[in-house]
Coordinates of C-alpha atoms (C1' of nucleotides) in Angstrom, one line a residue:
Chain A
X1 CA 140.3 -29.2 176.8
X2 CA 143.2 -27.2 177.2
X3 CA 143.5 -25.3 180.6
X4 CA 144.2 -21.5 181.8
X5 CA 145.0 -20.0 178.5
X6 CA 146.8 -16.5 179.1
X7 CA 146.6 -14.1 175.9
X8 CA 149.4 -11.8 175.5
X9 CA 148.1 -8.7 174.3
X10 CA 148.8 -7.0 171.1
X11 CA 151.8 -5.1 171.5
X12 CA 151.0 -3.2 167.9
X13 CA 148.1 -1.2 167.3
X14 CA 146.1 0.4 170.4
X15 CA 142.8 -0.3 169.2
X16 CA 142.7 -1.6 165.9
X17 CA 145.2 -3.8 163.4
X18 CA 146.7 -5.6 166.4
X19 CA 147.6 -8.3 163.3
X20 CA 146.2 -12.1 164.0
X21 CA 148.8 -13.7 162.3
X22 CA 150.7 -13.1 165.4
X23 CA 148.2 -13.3 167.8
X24 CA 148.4 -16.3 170.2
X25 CA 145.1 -17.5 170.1
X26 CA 145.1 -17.9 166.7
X27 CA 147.0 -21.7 167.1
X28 CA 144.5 -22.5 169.5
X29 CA 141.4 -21.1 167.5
X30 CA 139.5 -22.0 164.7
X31 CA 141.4 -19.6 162.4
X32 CA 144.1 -22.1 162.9
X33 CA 142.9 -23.2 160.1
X34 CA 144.3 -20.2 158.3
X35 CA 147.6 -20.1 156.6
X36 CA 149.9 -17.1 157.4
X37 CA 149.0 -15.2 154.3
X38 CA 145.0 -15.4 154.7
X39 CA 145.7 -14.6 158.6
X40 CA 146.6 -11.1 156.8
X41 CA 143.4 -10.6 155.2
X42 CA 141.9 -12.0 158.3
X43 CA 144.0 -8.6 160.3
X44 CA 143.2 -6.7 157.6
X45 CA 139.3 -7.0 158.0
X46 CA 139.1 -6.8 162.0
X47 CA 139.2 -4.4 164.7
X48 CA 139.7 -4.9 168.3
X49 CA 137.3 -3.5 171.0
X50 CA 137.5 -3.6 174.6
X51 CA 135.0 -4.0 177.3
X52 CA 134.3 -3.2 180.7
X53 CA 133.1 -6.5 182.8
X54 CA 128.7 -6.6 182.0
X55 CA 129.0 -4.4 178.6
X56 CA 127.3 -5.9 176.2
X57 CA 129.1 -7.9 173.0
X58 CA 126.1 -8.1 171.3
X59 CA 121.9 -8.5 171.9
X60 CA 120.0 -11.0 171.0
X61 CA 117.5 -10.2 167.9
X62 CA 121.0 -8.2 166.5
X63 CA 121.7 -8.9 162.9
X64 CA 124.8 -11.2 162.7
X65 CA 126.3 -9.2 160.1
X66 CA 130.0 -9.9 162.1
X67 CA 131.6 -12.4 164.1
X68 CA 133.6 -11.9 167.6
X69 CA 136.9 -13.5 168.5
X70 CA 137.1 -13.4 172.1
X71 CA 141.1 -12.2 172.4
X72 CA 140.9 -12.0 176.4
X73 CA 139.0 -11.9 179.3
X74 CA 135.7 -14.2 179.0
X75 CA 132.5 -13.8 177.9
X76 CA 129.1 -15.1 178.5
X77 CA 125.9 -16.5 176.6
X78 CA 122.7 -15.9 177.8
X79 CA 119.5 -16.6 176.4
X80 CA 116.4 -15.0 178.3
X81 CA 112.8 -16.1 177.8
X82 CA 109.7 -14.2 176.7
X83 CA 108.6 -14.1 180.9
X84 CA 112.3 -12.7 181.5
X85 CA 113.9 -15.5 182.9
X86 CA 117.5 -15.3 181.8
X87 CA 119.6 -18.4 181.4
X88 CA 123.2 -18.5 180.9
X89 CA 124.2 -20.6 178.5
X90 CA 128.1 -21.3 177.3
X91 CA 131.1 -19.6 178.6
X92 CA 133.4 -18.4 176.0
X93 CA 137.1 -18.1 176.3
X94 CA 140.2 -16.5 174.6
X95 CA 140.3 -18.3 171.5
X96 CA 136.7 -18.6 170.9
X97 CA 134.8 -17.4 167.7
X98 CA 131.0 -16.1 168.6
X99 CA 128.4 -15.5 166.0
X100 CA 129.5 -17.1 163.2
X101 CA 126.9 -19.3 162.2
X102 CA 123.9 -16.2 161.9
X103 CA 127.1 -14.6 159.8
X104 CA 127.0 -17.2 157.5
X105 CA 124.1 -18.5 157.5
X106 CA 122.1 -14.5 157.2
X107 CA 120.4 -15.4 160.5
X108 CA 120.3 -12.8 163.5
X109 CA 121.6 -13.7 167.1
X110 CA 119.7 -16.3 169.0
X111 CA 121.4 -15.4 172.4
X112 CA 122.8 -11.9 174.3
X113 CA 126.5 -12.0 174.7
X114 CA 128.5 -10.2 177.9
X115 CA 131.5 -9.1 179.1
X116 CA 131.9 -11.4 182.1
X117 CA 135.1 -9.3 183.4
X118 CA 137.1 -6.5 181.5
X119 CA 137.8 -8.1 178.0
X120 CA 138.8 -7.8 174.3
X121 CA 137.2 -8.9 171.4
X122 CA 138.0 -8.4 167.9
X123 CA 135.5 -7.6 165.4
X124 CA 135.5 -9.6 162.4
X125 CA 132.7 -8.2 159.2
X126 CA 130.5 -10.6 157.1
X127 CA 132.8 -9.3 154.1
X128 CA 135.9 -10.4 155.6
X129 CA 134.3 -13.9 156.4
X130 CA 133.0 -14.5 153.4
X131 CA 135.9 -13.8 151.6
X132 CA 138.4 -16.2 154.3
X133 CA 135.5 -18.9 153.6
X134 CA 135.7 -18.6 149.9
X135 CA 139.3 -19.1 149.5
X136 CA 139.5 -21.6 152.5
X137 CA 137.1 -24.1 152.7
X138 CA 138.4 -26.0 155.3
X139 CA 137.6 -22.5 157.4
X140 CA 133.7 -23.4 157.2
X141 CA 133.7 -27.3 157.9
X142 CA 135.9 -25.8 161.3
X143 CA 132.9 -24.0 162.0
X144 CA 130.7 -27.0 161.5
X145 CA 133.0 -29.3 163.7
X146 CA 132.6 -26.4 166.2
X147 CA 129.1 -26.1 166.0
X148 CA 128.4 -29.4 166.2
X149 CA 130.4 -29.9 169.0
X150 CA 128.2 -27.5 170.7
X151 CA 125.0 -28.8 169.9
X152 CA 126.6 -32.3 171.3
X153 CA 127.5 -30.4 174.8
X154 CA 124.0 -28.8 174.8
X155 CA 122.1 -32.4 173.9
X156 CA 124.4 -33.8 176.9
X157 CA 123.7 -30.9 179.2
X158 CA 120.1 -31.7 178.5
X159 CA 120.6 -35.7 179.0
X160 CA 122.4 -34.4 182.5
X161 CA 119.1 -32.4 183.3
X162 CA 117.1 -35.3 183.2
X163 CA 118.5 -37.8 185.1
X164 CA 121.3 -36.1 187.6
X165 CA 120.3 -34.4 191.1
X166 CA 121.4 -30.4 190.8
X167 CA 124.0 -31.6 193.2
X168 CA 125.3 -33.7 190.8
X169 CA 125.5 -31.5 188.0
X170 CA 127.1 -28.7 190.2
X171 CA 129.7 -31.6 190.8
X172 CA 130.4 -31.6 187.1
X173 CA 130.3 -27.9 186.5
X174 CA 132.4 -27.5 189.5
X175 CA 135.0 -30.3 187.7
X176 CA 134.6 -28.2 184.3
X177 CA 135.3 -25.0 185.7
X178 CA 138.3 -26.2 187.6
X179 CA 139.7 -27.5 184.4
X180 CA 140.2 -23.8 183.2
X181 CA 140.1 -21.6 185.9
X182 CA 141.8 -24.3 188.7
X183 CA 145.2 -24.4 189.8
X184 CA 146.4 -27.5 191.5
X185 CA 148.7 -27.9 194.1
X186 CA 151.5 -30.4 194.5
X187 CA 149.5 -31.9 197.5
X188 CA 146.8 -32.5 195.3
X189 CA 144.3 -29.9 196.5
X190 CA 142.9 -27.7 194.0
X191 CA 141.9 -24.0 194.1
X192 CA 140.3 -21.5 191.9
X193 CA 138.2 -18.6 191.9
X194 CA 134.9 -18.4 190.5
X195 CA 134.4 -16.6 187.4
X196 CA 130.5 -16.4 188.2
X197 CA 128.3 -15.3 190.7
X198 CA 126.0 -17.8 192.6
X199 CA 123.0 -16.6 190.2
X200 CA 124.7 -17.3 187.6
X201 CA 126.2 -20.9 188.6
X202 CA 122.7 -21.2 189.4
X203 CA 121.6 -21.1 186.4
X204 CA 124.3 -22.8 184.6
X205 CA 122.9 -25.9 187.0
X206 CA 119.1 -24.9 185.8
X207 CA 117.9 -24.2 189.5
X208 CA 117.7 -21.3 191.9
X209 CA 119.9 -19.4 193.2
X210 CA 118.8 -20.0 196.9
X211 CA 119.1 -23.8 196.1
X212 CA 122.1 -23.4 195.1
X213 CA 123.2 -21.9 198.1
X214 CA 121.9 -24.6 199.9
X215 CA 123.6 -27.1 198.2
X216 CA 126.9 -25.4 198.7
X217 CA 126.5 -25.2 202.4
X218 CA 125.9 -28.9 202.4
X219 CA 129.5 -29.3 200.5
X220 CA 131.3 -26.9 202.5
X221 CA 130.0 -29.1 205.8
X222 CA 130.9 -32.5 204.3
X223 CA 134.0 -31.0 203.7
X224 CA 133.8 -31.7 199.7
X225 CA 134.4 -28.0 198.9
X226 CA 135.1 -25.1 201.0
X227 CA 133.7 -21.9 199.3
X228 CA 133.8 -18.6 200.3
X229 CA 132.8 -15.7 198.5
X230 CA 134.2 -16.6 194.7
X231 CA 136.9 -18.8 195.8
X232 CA 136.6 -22.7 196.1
X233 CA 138.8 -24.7 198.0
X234 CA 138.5 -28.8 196.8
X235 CA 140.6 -30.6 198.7
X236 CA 139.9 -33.9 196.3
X237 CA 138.6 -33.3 193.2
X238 CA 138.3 -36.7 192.8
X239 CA 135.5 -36.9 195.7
X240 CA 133.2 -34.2 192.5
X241 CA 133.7 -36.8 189.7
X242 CA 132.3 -39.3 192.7
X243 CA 129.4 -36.9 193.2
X244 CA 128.8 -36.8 189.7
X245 CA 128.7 -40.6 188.8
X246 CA 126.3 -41.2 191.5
X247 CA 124.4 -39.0 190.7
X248 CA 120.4 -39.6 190.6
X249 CA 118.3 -37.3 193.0
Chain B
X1 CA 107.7 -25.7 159.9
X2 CA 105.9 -27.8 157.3
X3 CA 102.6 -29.7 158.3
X4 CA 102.7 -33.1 157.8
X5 CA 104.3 -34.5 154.8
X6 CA 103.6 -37.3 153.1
X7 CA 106.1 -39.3 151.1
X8 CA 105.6 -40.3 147.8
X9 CA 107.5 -43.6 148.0
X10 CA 110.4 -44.3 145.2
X11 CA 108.5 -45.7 141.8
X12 CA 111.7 -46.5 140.3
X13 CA 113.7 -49.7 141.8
X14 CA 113.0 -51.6 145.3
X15 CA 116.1 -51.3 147.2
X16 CA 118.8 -49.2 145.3
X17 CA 118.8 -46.2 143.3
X18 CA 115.6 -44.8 143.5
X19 CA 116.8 -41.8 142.0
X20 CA 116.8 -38.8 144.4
X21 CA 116.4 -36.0 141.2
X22 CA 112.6 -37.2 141.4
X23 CA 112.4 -37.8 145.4
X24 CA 109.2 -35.4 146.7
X25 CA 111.7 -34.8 150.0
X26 CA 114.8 -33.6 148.1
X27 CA 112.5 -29.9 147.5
X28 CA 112.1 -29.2 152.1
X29 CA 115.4 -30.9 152.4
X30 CA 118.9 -30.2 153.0
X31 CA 119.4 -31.4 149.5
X32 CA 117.5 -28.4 147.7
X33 CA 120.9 -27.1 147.6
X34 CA 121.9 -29.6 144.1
X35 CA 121.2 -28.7 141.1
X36 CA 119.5 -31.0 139.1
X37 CA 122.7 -32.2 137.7
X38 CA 124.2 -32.8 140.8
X39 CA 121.2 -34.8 142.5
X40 CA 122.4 -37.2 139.7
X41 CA 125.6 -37.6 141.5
X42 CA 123.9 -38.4 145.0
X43 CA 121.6 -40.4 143.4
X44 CA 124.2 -42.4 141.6
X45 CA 126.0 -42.8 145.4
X46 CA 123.1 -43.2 147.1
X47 CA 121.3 -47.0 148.5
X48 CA 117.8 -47.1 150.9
X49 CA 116.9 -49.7 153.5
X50 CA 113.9 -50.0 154.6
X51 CA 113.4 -50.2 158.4
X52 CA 110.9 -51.9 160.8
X53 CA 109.5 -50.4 164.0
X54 CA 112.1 -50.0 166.7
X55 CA 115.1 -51.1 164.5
X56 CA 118.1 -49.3 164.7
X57 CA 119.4 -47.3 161.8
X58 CA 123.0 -46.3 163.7
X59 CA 124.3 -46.7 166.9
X60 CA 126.1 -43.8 168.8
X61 CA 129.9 -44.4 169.1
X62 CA 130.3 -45.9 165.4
X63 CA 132.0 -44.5 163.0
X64 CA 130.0 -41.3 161.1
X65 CA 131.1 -42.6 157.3
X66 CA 127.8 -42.0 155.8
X67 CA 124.6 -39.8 155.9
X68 CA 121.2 -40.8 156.3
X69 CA 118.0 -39.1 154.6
X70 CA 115.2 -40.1 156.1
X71 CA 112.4 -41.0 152.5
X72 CA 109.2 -42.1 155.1
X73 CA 108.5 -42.4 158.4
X74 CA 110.4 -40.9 161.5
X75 CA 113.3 -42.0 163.4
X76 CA 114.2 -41.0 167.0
X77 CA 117.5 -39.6 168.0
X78 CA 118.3 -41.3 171.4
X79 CA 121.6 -40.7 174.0
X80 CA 122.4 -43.1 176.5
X81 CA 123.6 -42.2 179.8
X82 CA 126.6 -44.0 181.0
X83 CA 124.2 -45.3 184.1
X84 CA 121.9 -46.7 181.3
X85 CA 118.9 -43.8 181.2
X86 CA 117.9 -43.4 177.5
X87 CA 116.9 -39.9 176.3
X88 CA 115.2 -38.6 173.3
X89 CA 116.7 -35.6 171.9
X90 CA 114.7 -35.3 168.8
X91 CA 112.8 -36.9 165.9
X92 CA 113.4 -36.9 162.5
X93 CA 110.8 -36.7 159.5
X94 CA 111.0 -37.1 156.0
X95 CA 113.7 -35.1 153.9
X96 CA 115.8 -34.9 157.5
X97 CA 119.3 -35.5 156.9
X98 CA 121.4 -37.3 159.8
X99 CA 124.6 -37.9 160.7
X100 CA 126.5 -34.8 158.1
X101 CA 128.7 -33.5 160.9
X102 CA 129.9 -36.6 162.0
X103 CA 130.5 -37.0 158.1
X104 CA 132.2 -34.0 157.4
X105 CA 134.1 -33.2 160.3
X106 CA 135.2 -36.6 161.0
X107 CA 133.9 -37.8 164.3
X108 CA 131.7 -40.7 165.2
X109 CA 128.0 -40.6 165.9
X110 CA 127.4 -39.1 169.5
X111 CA 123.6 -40.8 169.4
X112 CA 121.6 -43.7 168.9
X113 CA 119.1 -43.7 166.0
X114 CA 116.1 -45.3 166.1
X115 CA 113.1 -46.3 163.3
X116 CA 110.0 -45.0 165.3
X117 CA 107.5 -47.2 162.6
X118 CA 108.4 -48.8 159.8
X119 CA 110.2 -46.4 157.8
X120 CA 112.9 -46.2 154.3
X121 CA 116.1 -44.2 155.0
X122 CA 118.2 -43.2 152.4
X123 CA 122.4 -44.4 152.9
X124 CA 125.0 -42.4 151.5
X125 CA 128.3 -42.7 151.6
X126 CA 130.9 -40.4 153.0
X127 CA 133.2 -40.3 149.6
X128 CA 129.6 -38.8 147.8
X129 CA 128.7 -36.6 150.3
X130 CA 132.6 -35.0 150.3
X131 CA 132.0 -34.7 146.3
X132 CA 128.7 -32.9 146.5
X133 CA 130.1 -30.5 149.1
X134 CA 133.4 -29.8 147.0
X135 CA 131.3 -29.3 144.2
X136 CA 128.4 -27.1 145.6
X137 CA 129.6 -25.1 148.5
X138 CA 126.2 -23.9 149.8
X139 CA 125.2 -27.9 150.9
X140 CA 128.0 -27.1 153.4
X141 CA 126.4 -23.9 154.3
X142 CA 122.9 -25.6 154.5
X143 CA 124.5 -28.4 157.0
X144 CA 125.7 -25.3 158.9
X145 CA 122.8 -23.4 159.1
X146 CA 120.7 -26.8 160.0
X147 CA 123.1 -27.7 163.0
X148 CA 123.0 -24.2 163.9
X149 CA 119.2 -24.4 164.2
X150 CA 119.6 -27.8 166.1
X151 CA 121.6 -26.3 168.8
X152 CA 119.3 -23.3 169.3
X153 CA 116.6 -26.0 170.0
X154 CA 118.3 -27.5 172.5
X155 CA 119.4 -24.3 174.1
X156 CA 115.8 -23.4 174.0
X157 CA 114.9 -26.3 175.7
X158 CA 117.5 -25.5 178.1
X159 CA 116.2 -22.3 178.8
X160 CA 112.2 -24.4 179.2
X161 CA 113.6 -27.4 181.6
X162 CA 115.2 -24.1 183.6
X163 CA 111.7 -22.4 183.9
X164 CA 108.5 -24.2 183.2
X165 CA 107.0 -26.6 185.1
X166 CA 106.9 -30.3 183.8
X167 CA 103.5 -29.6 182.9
X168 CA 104.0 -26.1 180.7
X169 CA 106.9 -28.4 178.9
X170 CA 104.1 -30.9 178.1
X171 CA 102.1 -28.5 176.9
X172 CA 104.8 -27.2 174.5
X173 CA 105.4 -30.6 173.2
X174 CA 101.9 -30.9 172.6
X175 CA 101.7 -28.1 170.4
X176 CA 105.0 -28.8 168.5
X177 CA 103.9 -32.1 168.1
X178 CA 99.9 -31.4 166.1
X179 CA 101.9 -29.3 164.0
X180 CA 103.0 -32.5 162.6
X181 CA 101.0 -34.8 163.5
X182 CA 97.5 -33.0 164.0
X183 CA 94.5 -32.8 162.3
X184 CA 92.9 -29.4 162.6
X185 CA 88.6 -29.6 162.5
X186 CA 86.4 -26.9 160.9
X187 CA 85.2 -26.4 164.6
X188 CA 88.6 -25.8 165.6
X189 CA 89.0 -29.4 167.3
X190 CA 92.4 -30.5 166.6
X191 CA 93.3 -34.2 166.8
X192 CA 96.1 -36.4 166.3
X193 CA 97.7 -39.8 166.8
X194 CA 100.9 -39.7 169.2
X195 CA 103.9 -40.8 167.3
X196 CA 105.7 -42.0 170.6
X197 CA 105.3 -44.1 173.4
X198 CA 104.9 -42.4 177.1
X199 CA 108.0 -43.2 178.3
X200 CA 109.6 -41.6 175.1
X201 CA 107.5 -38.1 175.8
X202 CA 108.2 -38.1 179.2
X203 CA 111.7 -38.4 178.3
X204 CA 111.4 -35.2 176.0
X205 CA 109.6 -33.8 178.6
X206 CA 112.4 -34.3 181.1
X207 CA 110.7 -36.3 183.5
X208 CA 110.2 -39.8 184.7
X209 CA 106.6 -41.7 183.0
X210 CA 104.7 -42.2 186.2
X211 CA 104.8 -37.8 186.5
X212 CA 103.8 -37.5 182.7
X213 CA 100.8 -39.9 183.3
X214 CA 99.5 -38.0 185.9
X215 CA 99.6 -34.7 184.0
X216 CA 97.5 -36.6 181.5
X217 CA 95.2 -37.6 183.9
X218 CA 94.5 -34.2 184.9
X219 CA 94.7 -32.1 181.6
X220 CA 92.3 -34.9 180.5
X221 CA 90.3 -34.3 184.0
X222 CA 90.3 -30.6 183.2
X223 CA 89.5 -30.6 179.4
X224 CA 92.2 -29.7 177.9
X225 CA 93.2 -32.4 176.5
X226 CA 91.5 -36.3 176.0
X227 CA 94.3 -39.0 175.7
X228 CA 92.8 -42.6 174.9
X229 CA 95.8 -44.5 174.0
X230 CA 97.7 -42.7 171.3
X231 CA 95.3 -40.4 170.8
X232 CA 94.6 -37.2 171.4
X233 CA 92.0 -34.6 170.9
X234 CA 92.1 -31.7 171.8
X235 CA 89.1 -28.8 171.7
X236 CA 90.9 -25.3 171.8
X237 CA 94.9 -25.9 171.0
X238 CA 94.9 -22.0 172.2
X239 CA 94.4 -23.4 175.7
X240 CA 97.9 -25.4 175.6
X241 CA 99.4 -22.1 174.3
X242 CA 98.1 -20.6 177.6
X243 CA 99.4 -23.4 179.7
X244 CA 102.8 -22.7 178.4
X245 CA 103.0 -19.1 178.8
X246 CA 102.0 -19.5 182.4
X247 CA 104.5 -22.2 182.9
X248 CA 106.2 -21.4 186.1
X249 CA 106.3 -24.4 188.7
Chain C
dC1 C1' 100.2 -70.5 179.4
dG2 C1' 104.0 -67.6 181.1
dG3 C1' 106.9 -63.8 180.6
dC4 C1' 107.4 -59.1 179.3
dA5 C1' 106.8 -54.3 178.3
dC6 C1' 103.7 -50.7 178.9
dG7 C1' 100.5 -47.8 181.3
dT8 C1' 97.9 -46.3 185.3
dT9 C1' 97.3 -45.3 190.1
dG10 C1' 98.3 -45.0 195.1
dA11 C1' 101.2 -44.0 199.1
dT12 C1' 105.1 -41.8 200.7
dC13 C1' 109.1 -38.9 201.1
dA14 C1' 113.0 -36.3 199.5
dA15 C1' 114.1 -32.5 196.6
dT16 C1' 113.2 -28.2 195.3
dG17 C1' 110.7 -23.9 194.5
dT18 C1' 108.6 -19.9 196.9
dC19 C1' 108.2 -16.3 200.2
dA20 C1' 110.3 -13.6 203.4
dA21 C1' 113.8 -11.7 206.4
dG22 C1' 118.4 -10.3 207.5
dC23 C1' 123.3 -9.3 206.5
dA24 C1' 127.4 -7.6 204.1
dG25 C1' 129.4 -4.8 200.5
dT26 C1' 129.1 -0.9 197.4
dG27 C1' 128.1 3.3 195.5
dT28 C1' 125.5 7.8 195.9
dG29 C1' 124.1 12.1 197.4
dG30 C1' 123.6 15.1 201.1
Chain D
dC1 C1' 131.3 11.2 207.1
dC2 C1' 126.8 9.3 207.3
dA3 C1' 122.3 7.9 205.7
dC4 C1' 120.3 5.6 202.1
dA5 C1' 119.3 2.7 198.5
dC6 C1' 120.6 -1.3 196.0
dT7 C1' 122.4 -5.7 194.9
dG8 C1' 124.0 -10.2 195.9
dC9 C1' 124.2 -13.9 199.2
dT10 C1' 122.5 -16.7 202.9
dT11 C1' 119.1 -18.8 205.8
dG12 C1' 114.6 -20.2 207.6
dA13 C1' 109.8 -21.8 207.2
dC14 C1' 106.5 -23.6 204.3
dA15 C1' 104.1 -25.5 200.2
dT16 C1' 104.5 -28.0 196.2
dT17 C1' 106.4 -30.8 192.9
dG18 C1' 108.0 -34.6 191.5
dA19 C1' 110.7 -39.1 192.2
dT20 C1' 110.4 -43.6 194.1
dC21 C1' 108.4 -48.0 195.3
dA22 C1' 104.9 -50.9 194.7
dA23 C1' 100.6 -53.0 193.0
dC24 C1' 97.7 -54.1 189.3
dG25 C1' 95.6 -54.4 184.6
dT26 C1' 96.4 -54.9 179.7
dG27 C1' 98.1 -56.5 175.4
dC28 C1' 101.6 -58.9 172.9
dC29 C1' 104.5 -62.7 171.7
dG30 C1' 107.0 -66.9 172.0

DNA sequence: CGGCACGTTGATCAATGTCAAGCAGTGTGG
DNA sequence: CCACACTGCTTGACATTGATCAACGTGCCG
């Protein structure tokens, strides 16, 4: 997993054409796949749209007539039930490709996507993937490898579920978050600031929000993790993946 | 979802080649996708092995070099904890097809499969698979579109272990599971014989056996279900519906 | 016969959900 | 500028769930 991934921004076009084939993300993304001459169809076919933080990317039930290629900022899945209960899902980052699969596969979305913090995304039509897919098969088995990796991180999520203590999987979200969002300092202690609020993390966990609270006032007195407000304080990050491999509850 | 399908076994030879063009499963499965021509080619790279209750038919961790197309039976996808606690993540039924995205993409299988009964699976290799997909694009797609569907099951579930009660999960297995496995009366009755063990449903529940054999005792105590052993009858399968839409615990 | 795995049940306790109150921050309209 | 509503977070008290430990019966198999 690679860590804090700053985007530069599109010094060309405003709003539109920004051109992938120079975009950063795209070495990092699964259009890496791309050579530098289908990246121009690819820039050719998209157009870049930019968000306020909550705005919506796109609603569950929504035709996935297009795919979105997060460019900056981050953006959230969230799946909410027939009684309302929403449940956030997957974070996506710079680099990340939403909505492919209903593209190709004619489906609609399964899951309401949101603007976690101001954000750019680049809009990508069917036509334009079809046409990349066609002359690039290696294009689609990227999104198979992608997918699949999800539905492996979902199936472990939900191994996690069963047989960890909430405590213990806020340990390992807390260790996955600091991967992108940390910053380590040369005595060892890391730092970072919370892309999420507590509902939210909450949620990620699959309990309430008041437990959760709980729980992190039980960390911030043993000293594991100081929190306050969005920013965590670890002072050994080590002492989470400790929380984590003990685990039961 | 198809109801339950039966298997008309492989007239042709015993162990090898029992020539997929004519296989009842190739119509529901991923395979629908060949032409008749091509099921030729699968069949030509294609071997089955026959399976006894409980044997393995992969184990997670080695390498994903072949597919596996489940011709009777079911098979059980397991994941093992690094503390030892087995979960099942899903069963697989006649005309399934496991193991493509570790095939394609490279990787090595992230579960253990499992022969739930005595059961046939068809082997192929990865060398036939890659030729089928090079020459009939849309298999690709249909692997796609089938992972895709895979991970929006387990997010689903996700979303369920978030916000139902052990019991309302039950309930929704239940119901999943006599649309495979039930028999539906003329007086509405439906009954069916449990393909799994208890510890393997509480594990799909996502709760330890002793809780699940308690909820049995009292959806048995209340009517709504009678469990004698692995089987189940159950008066009004509406009544499970209504447990599940309750669901909060 | 003696393990061994499975299933059921009971007793007990920790974990967690629920309900409710209060507090801080923020934006709005008067 | 203030009153007000609103939202998110925390905390407390309480009820419930569900996990754990343990005992016991059953069927299976060597």
């Amino acid at each position: 997993m690679p860590s804090t991934v700053s985007c530069r921004r599109n010094r060309t076009a405003a709003s539109t054409r920004p051109g992938c084939a120079g975009c950063f993300n795209r070495r990092l993304s699964d259009w890496k796949a791309l050579s530098d001459e289908e990246a121009t169809i690819l820039a050719a076919g998209q157009s870049s749209r930019t968000l306020a933080s909550g705005e919506s990317v796109f609603r569950a039930g929504s035709p996935g007539d297009r795919v979105f290629c997060v460019a900056s900022g981050s953006v959230a899945l969230r799946q909410t039930d027939t009684e309302g209960n929403s449940v956030l899902l997957q974070l996506a980052y710079p680099g990340d490709v939403l909505g492919y699969a209903e593209c190709i596969t004619g489906g609609s979305f399964s899951s309401d996507a949101e603007a976690l913090g101001p954000c750019t995304v680049c809009v990508i039509e069917r036509d334009t993937v079809q046409r990349l897919t066609d002359v690039n098969p290696t294009l689609g088995v990227q999104f198979l490898k992608r997918t699949s990796q999800h539905l492996q991180d979902a199936r472990q999520q939900l191994v996690h579920n069963a047989t960890l203590s909430n405590r213990a999987r806020f340990a390992h979200l807390l260790m996955n978050l600091a991967e992108r969002h940390g910053r380590r300092r040369i005595d060892g202690e890391t730092t970072m600031q919370l892309p999420l609020s507590r509902r939210d993390l909450a949620s990620l966990v699959g309990t309430r929000h008041e437990t959760l609270s709980r729980i992190i006032s039980r960390l911030d007195q043993e000293g594991v993790a100081y929190f306050s407000g969005r920013n965590v304080r670890i002072p050994r990050i080590d002492s989470l993946r400790q929380e984590f491999q003990i685990g039961a509850g």
